[in-house]
Structures are given as C-alpha cells and as structure tokens.
PDB file of C-alpha atoms in Angstrom:
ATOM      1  CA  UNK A   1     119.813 122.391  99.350  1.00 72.00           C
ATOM      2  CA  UNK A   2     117.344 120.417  98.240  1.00 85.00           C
ATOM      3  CA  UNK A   3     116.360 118.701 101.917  1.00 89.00           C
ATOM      4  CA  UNK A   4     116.702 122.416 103.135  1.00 92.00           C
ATOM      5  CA  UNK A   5     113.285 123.305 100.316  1.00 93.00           C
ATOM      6  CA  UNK A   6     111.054 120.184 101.716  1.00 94.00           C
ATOM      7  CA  UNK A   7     112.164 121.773 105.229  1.00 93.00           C
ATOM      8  CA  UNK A   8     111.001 125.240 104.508  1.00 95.00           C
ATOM      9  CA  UNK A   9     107.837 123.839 102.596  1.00 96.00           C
ATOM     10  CA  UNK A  10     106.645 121.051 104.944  1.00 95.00           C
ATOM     11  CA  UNK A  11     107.088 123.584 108.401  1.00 95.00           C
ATOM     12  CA  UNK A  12     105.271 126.204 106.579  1.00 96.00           C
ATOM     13  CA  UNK A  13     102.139 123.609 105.814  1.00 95.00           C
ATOM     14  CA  UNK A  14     102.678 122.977 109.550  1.00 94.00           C
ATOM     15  CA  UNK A  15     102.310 126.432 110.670  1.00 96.00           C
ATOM     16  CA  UNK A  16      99.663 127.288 108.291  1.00 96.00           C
ATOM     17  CA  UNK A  17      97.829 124.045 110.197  1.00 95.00           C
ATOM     18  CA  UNK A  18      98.430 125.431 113.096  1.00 95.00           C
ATOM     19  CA  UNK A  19      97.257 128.765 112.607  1.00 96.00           C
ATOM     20  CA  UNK A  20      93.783 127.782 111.589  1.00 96.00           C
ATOM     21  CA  UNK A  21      93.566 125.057 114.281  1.00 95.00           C
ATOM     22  CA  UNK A  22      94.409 128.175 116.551  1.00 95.00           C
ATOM     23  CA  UNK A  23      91.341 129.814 115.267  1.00 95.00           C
ATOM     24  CA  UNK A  24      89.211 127.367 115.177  1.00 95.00           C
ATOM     25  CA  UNK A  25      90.145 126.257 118.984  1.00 94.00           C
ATOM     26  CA  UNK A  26      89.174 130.268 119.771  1.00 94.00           C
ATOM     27  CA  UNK A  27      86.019 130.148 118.334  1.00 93.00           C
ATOM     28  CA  UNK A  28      84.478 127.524 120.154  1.00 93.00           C
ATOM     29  CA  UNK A  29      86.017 128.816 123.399  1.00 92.00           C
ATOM     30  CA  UNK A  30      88.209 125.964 123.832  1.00 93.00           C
ATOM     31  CA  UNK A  31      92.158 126.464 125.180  1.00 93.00           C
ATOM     32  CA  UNK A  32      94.946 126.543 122.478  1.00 92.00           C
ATOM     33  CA  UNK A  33      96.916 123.760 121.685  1.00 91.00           C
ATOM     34  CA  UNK A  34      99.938 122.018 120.117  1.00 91.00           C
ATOM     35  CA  UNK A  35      99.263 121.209 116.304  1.00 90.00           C
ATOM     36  CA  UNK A  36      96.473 118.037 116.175  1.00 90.00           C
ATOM     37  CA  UNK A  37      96.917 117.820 120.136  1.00 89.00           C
ATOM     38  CA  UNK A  38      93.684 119.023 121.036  1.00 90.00           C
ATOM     39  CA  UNK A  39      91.480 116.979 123.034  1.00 88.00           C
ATOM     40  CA  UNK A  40      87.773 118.968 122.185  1.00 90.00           C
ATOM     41  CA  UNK A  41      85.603 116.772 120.386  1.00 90.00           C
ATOM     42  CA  UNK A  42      83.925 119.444 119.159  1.00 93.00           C
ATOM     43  CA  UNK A  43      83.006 119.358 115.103  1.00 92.00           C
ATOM     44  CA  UNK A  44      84.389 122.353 113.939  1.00 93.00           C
ATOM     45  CA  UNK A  45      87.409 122.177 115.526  1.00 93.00           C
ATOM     46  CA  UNK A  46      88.376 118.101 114.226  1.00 92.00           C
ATOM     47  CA  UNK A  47      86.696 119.080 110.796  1.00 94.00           C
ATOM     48  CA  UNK A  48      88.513 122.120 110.513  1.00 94.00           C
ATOM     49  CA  UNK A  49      91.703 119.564 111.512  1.00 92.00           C
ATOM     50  CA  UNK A  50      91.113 117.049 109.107  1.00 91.00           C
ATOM     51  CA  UNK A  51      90.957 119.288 106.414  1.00 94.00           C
ATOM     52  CA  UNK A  52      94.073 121.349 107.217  1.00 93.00           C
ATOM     53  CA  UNK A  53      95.767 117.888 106.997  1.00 93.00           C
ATOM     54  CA  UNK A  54      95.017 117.291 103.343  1.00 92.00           C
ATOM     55  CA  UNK A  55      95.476 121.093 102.503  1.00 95.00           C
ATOM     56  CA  UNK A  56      98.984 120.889 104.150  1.00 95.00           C
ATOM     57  CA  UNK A  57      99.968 117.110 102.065  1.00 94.00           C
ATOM     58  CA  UNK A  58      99.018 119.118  98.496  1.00 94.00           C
ATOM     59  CA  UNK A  59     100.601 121.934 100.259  1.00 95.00           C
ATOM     60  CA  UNK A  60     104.044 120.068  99.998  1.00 96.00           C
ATOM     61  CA  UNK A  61     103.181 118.384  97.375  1.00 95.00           C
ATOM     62  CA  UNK A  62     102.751 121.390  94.482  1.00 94.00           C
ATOM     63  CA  UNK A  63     104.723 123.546  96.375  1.00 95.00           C
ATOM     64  CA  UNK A  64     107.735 121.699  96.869  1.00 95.00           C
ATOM     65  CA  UNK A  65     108.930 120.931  92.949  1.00 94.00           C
ATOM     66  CA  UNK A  66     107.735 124.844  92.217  1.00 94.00           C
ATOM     67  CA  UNK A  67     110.448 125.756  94.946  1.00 94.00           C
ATOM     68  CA  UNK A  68     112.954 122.843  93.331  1.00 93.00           C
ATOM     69  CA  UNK A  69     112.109 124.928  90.303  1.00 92.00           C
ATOM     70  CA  UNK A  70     110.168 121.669  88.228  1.00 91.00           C
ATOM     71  CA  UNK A  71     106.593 122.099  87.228  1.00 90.00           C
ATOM     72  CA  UNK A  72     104.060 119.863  89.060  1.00 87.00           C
ATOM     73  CA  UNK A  73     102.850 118.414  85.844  1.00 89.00           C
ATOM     74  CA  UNK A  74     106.845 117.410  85.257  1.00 92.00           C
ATOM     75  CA  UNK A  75     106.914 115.908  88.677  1.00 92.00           C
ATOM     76  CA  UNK A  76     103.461 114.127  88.511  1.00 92.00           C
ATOM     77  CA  UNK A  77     105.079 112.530  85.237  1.00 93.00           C
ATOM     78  CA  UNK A  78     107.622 111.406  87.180  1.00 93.00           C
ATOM     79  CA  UNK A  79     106.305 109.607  89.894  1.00 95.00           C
ATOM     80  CA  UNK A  80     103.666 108.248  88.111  1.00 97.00           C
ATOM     81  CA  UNK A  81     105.780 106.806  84.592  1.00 95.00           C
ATOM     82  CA  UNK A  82     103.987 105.373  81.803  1.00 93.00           C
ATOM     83  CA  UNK A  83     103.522 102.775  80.763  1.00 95.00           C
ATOM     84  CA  UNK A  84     102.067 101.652  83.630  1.00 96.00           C
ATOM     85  CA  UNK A  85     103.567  98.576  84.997  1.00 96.00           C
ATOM     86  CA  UNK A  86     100.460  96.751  85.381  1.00 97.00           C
ATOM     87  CA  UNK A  87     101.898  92.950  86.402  1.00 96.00           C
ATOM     88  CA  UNK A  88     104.518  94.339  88.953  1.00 96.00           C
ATOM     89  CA  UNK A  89     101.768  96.173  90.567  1.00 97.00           C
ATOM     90  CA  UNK A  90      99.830  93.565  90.905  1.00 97.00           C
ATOM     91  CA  UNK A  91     102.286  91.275  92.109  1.00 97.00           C
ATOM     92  CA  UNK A  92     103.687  93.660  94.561  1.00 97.00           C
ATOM     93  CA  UNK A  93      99.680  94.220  95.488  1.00 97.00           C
ATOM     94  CA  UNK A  94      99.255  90.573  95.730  1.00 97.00           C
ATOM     95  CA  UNK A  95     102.251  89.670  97.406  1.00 97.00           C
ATOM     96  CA  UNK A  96     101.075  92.178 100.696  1.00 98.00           C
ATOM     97  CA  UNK A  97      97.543  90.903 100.052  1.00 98.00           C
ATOM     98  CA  UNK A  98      98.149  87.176 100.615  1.00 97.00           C
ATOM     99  CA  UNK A  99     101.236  87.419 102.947  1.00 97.00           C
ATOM    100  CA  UNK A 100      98.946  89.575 105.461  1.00 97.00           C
ATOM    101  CA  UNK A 101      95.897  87.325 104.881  1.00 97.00           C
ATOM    102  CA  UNK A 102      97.872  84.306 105.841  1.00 97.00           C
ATOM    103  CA  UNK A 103      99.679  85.591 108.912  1.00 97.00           C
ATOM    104  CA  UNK A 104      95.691  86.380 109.855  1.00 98.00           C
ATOM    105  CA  UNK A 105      94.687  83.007 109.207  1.00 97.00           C
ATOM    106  CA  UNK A 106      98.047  81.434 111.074  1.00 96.00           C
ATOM    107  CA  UNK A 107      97.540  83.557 114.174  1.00 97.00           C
ATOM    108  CA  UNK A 108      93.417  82.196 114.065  1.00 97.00           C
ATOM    109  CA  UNK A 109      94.422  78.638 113.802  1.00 97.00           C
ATOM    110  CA  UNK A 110      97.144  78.608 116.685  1.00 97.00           C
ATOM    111  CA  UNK A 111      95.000  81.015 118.901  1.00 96.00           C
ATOM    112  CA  UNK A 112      97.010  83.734 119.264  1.00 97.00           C
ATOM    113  CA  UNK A 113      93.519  85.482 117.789  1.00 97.00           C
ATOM    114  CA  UNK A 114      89.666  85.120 117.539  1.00 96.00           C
ATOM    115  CA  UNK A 115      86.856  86.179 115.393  1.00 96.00           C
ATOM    116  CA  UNK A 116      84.386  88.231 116.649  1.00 95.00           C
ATOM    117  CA  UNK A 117      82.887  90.610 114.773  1.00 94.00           C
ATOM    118  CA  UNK A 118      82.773  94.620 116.213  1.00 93.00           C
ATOM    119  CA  UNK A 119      80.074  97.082 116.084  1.00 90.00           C
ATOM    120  CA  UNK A 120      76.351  96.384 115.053  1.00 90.00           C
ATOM    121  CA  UNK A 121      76.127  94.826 111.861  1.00 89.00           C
ATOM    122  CA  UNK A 122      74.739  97.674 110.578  1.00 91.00           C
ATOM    123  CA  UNK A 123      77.696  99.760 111.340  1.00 93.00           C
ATOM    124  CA  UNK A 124      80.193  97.340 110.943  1.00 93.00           C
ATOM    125  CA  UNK A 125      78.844  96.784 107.459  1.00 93.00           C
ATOM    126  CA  UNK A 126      79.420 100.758 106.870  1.00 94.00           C
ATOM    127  CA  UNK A 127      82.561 100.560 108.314  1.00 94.00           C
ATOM    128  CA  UNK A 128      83.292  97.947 105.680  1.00 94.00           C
ATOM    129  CA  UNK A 129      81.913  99.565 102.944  1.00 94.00           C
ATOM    130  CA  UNK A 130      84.683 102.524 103.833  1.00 93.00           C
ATOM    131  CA  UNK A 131      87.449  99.808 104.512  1.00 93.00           C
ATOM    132  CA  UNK A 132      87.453  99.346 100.082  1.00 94.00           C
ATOM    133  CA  UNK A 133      87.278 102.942  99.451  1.00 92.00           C
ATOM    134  CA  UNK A 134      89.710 104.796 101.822  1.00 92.00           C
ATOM    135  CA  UNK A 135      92.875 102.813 101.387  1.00 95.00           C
ATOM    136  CA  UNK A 136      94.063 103.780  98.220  1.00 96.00           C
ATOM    137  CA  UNK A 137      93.706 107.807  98.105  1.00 95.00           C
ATOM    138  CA  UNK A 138      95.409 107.162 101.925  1.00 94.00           C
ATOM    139  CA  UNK A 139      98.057 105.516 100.262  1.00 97.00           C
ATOM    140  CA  UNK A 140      98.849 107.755  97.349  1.00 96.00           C
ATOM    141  CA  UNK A 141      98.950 110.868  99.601  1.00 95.00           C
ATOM    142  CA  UNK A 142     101.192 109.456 101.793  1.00 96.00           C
ATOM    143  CA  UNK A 143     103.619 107.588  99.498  1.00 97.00           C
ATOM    144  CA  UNK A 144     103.393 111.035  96.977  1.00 97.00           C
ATOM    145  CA  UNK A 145     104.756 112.621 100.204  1.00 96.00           C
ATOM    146  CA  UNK A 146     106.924 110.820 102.032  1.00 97.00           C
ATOM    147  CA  UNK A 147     108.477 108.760  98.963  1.00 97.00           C
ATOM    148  CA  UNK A 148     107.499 111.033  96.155  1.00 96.00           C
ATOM    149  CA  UNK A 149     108.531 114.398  98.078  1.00 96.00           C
ATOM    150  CA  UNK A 150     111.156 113.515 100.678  1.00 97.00           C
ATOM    151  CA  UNK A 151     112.890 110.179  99.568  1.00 97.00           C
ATOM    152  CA  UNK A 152     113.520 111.457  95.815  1.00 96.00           C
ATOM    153  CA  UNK A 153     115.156 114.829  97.779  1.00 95.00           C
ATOM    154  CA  UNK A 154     117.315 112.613  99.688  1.00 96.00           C
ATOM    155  CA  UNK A 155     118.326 110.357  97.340  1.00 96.00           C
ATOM    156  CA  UNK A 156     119.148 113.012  94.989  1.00 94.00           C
ATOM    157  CA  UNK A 157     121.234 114.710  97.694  1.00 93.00           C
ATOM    158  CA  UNK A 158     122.929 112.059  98.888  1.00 94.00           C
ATOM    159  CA  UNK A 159     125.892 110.706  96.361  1.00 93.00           C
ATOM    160  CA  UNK A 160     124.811 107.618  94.562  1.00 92.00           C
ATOM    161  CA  UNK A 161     125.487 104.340  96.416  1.00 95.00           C
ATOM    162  CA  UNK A 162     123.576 101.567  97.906  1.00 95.00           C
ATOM    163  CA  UNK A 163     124.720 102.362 101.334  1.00 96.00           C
ATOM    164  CA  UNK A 164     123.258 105.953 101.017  1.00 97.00           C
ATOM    165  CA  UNK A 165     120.061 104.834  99.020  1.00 97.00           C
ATOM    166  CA  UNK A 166     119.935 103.162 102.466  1.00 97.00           C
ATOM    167  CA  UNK A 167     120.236 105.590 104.911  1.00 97.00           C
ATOM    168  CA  UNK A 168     117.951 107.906 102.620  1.00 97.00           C
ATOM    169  CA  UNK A 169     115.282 105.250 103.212  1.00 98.00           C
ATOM    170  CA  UNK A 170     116.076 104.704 106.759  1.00 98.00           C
ATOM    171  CA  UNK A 171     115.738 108.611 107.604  1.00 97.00           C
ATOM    172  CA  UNK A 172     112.786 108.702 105.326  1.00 97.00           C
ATOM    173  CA  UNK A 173     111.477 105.945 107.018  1.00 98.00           C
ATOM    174  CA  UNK A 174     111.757 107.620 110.604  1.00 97.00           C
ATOM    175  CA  UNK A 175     109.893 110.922 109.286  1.00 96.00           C
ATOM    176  CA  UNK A 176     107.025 108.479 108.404  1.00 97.00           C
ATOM    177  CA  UNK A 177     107.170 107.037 111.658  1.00 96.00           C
ATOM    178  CA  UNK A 178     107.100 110.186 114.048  1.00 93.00           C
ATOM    179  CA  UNK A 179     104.503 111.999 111.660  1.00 92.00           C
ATOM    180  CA  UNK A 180     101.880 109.348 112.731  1.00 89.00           C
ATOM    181  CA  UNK A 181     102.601 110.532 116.643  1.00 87.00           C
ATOM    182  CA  UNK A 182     101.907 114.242 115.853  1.00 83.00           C
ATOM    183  CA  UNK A 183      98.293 113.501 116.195  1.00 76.00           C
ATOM    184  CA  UNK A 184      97.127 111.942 119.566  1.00 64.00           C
ATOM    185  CA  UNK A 185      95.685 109.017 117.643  1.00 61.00           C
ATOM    186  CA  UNK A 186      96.462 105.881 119.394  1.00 59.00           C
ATOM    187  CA  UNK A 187      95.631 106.687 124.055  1.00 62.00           C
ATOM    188  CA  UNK A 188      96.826 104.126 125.817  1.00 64.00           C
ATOM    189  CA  UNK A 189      99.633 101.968 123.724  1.00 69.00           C
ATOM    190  CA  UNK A 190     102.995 102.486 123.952  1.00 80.00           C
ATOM    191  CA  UNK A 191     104.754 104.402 121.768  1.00 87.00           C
ATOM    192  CA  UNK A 192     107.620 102.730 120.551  1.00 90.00           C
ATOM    193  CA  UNK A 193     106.754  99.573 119.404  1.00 93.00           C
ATOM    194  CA  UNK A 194     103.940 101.304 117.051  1.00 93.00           C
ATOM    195  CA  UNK A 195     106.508 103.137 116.327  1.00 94.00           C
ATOM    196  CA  UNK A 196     109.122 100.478 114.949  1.00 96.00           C
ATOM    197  CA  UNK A 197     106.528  98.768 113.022  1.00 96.00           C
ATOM    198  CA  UNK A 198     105.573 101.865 111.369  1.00 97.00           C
ATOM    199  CA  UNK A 199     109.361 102.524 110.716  1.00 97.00           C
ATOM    200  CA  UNK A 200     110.455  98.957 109.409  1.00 97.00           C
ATOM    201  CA  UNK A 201     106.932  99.100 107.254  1.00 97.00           C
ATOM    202  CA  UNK A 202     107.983 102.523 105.753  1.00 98.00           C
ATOM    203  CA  UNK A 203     111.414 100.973 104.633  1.00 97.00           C
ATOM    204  CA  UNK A 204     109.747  98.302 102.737  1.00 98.00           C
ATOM    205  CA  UNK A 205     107.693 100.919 101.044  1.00 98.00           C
ATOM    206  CA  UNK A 206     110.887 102.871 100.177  1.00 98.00           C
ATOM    207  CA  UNK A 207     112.854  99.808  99.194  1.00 98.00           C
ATOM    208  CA  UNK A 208     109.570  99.084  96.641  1.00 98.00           C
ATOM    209  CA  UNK A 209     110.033 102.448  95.464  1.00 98.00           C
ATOM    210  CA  UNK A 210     113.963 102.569  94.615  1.00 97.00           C
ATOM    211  CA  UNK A 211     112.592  99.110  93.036  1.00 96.00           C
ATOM    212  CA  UNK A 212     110.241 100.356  90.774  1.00 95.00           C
ATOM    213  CA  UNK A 213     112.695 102.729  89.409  1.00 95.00           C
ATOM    214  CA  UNK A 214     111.596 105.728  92.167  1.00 96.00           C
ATOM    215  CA  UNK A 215     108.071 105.760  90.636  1.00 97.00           C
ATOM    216  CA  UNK A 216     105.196 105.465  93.052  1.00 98.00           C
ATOM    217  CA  UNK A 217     103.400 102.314  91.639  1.00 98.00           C
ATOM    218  CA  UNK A 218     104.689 100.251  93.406  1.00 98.00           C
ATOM    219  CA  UNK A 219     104.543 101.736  97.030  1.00 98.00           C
ATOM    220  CA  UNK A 220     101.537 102.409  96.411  1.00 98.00           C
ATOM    221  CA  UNK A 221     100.379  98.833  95.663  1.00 98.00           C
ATOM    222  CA  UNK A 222     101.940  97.260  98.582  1.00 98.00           C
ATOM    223  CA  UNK A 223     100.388 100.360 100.707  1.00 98.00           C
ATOM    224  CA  UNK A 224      96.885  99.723 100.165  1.00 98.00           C
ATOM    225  CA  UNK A 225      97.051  96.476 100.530  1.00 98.00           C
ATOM    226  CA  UNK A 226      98.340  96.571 104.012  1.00 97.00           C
ATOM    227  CA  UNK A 227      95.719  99.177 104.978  1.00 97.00           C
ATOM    228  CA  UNK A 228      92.768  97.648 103.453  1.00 97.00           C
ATOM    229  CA  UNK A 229      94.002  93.991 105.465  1.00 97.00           C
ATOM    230  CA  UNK A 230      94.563  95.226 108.813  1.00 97.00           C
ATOM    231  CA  UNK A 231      91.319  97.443 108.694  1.00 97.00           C
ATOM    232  CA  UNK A 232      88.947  95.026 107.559  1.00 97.00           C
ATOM    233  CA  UNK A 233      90.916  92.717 109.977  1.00 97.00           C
ATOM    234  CA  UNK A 234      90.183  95.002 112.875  1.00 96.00           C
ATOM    235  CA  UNK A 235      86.369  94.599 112.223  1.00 96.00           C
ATOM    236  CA  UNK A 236      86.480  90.797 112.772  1.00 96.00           C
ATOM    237  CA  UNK A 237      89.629  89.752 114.530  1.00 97.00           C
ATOM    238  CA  UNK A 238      90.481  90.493 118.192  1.00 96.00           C
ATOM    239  CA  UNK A 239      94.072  89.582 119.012  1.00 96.00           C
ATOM    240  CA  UNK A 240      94.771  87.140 122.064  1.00 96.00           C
ATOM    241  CA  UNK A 241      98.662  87.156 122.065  1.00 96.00           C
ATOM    242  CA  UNK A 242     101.053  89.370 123.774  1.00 96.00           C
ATOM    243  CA  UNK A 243     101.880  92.362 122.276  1.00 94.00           C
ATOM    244  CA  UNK A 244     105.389  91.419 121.421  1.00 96.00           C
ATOM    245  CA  UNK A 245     104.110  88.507 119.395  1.00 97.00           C
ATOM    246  CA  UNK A 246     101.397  90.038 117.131  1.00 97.00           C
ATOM    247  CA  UNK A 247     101.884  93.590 118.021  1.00 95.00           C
ATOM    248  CA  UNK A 248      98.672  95.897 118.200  1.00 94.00           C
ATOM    249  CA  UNK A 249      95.350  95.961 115.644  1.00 93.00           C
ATOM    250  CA  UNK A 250      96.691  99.336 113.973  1.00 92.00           C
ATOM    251  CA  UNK A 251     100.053  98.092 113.914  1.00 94.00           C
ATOM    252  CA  UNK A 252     100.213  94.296 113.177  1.00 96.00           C
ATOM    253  CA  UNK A 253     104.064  94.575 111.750  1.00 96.00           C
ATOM    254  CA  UNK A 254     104.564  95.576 115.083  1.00 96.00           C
ATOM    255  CA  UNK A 255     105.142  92.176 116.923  1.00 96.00           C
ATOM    256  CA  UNK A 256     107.866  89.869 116.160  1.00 97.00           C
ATOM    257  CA  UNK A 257     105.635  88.144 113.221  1.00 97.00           C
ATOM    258  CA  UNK A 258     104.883  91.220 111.296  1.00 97.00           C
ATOM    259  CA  UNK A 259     107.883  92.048 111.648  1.00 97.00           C
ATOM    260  CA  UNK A 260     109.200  88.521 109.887  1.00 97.00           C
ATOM    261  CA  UNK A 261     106.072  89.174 107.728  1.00 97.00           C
ATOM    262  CA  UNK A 262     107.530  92.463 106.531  1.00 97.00           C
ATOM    263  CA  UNK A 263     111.381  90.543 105.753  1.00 97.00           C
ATOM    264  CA  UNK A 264     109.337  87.953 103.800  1.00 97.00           C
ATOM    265  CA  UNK A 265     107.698  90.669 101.723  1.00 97.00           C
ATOM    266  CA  UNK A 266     110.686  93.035 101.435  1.00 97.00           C
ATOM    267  CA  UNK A 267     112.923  89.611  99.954  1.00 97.00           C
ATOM    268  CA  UNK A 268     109.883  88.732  97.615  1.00 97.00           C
ATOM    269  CA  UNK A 269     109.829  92.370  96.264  1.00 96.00           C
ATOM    270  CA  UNK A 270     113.635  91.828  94.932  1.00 95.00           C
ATOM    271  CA  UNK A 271     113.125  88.121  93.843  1.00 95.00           C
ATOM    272  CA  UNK A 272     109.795  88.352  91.564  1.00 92.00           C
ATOM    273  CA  UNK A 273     110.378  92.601  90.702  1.00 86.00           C
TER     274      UNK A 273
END
C-alpha cells in the first residue's frame, strides 16, 4: 500500500510537470512534447522546466508522508536524527573524497587522462565557484527522495531480511537510474553504461543509508562528495581511455575502475561505520 502512495504522489508531480511544460511549450509557439524532452532552447520554456523539477521533488516529498498519514515535521525528524553523527559523516564524506581524488590522480599518472583546463578562465573560474555550492542541496533533494521517500516505503513493505533490504535497494537503485534519462541530458553517449554506473552508485548510497540506521546523513555525505569530484574534475581533466575503462566525465563509476572504485567504497562504509 505504501509503494502504491509514492506511485500516486510521484505520477501526479509528473503530470503536474507536464502540464505546465505543455503551456509553456504553447506560449512560445513551439510543438508539444514528452515531459523534459523538448529540444527549444528557448528561456521560458527550460526555466519554466527547471523549476517544475524542484516543485515536483517537494511535491513528493511533503506530500507523500501526509498521504502515509505522518506529518512532514515527523518525517523530517526522521531522516535527519539527532544527534548528528558528525565523525561518520565525515568519514563516509572523506572516504568518497579521497577514493575519487586518487582514482583521478592514478588515471593522470598512467595516461589514461590529461589536464587541460576548459572554458576561459574567467568562466571556468565561475563554473568553479558553482562546483562548491551546488552539490550539496543536489544531494539532499535527491537522497530525501529516492532514499528518504522511496527506499524507507520499500523497506517498510517488504518483510524484514537482508535479502529484501537488498532487492529494496536494488529496485530503488534502478528508479534512480532511469529518472536521470527522463531528461535528454547526456546527446550522443550511450545509454546503458551511464546507466549502470548510475545504478551500482545509487546502491552504495542506499547501502550507506540502511547503514546509518535509514537516516540521510550519511547518503548524503558520500553524495556530495562524488558530485563536487567529478564536476570540478570535468573542468580540468579530459579522459584519454576507452570508455569501458574510465567510463564517461558525468559518469566516472561507469568504466570498469569506478566501478572497482565504488566496491572499495561500499566495503569501507561497513568496515570503519
């Protein structure tokens, strides 16, 4: 019953995006389209998007418990405990941090990258500037969705178990992955193999979560540091290897490393937490 609420809740945000990107679409006098599929690069219409994404994340977010029946002050509490476990945040943080600088640094040394700075220094020093402020608020939105949201409802509705704690965070895992493909974000790469690493990524963020005692802190942590990496990396590194090896800029976890990289992490998260 519980999965069947997020259901109802998260396609109603949907439609509710899609309405207004429907309007918005007719009043510049471009062709409708399927939800975030447009291809206008017209302002109203990709303002009016972005925004409709965040409305339709708190849209889920508050309206989801209210549904469940739980105030969103009650569920706020929850995924968010205090005291706040300062030192397994920041080893969690740090563990992401260091692990992604140094498969950076290996893949420098042995050539399968190069440095070379993008952009103007003037915009790549803006670009920067937003690389330290975006991915934290990125990171809470998603993880308060997709771990907060629909991991707890699975795990609640699933019996209690190890093996279905699992497959909660494995189907969690592949809603993570195919919402980043709703959007036409990434023209020209393949699909699947962004796909994977966003997948096998997602599964260590769930895996953090049942292991902070499905609270958010920790998720979180290891989220932001994985965003801020690869997008300050993508401002300086340009990769040289194939695809298979060090996957894509977006999606580093991609390739056969990352995805080693993310094992590494995922076994440090149960040793040291």
């Amino acid at each position: 019953m519980n999965i069947l609420v997020v259901l109802v809740v998260a396609t109603s945000a949907f439609c509710l995006l899609w309405a207004v990107q429907s309007v918005a679409l007719n009043l510049v006098g471009e062709p409708l389209a399927w939800p975030l599929r447009f291809t206008t690069r017209n302002p109203l219409v990709r303002w009016t998007s972005r925004v409709m994404i965040h409305i339709s994340w708190l849209i889920i977010l508050v309206a989801t418990p209210l549904a469940l029946g739980i105030r969103p002050l009650d569920a706020l509490h929850q995924a968010f405990p205090t005291p706040v476990p300062w030192s397994s945040i920041a080893v969690a943080f740090c563990i992401m941090f260091f692990a992604s600088s140094m498969m950076y640094a290996l893949w420098i040394i042995v050539g399968w990258a190069r440095i070379e700075p993008q952009h103007l220094q003037k915009t790549r020093r803006n670009k920067l500037i937003r690389r330290f402020l975006g991915p934290l608020p990125l990171a809470t939105l998603e993880e308060a969705v997709f771990r907060g949201v629909l991991l707890e409802q699975l795990l609640r509705s699933f019996p209690q178990s190890r093996t279905y704690t699992a497959l909660a965070i494995i189907l969690s895992s592949a809603v993570f992955s195919s919402a980043h493909f709703v959007k036409r974000s990434y023209p020209g790469k393949p699909v699947w193999q962004p796909a994977y690493g966003l997948f096998i990524v997602s599964r260590l963020f769930g895996l953090a979560y049942v292991l902070g005692g499905r609270s958010l802190w920790l998720p979180i942590a290891l989220h932001a540091a994985a965003v801020f990496v690869v997008e300050v990396a993508k401002l300086y590194v340009v990769f040289q290897a194939p695809a298979w090896l060090v996957g894509y800029a977006e999606f580093p976890q991609s390739g056969l490393v990352g995805s080693i990289l993310v094992l590494c992490v995922a076994i440090a998260l149960v040793v040291l937490i």
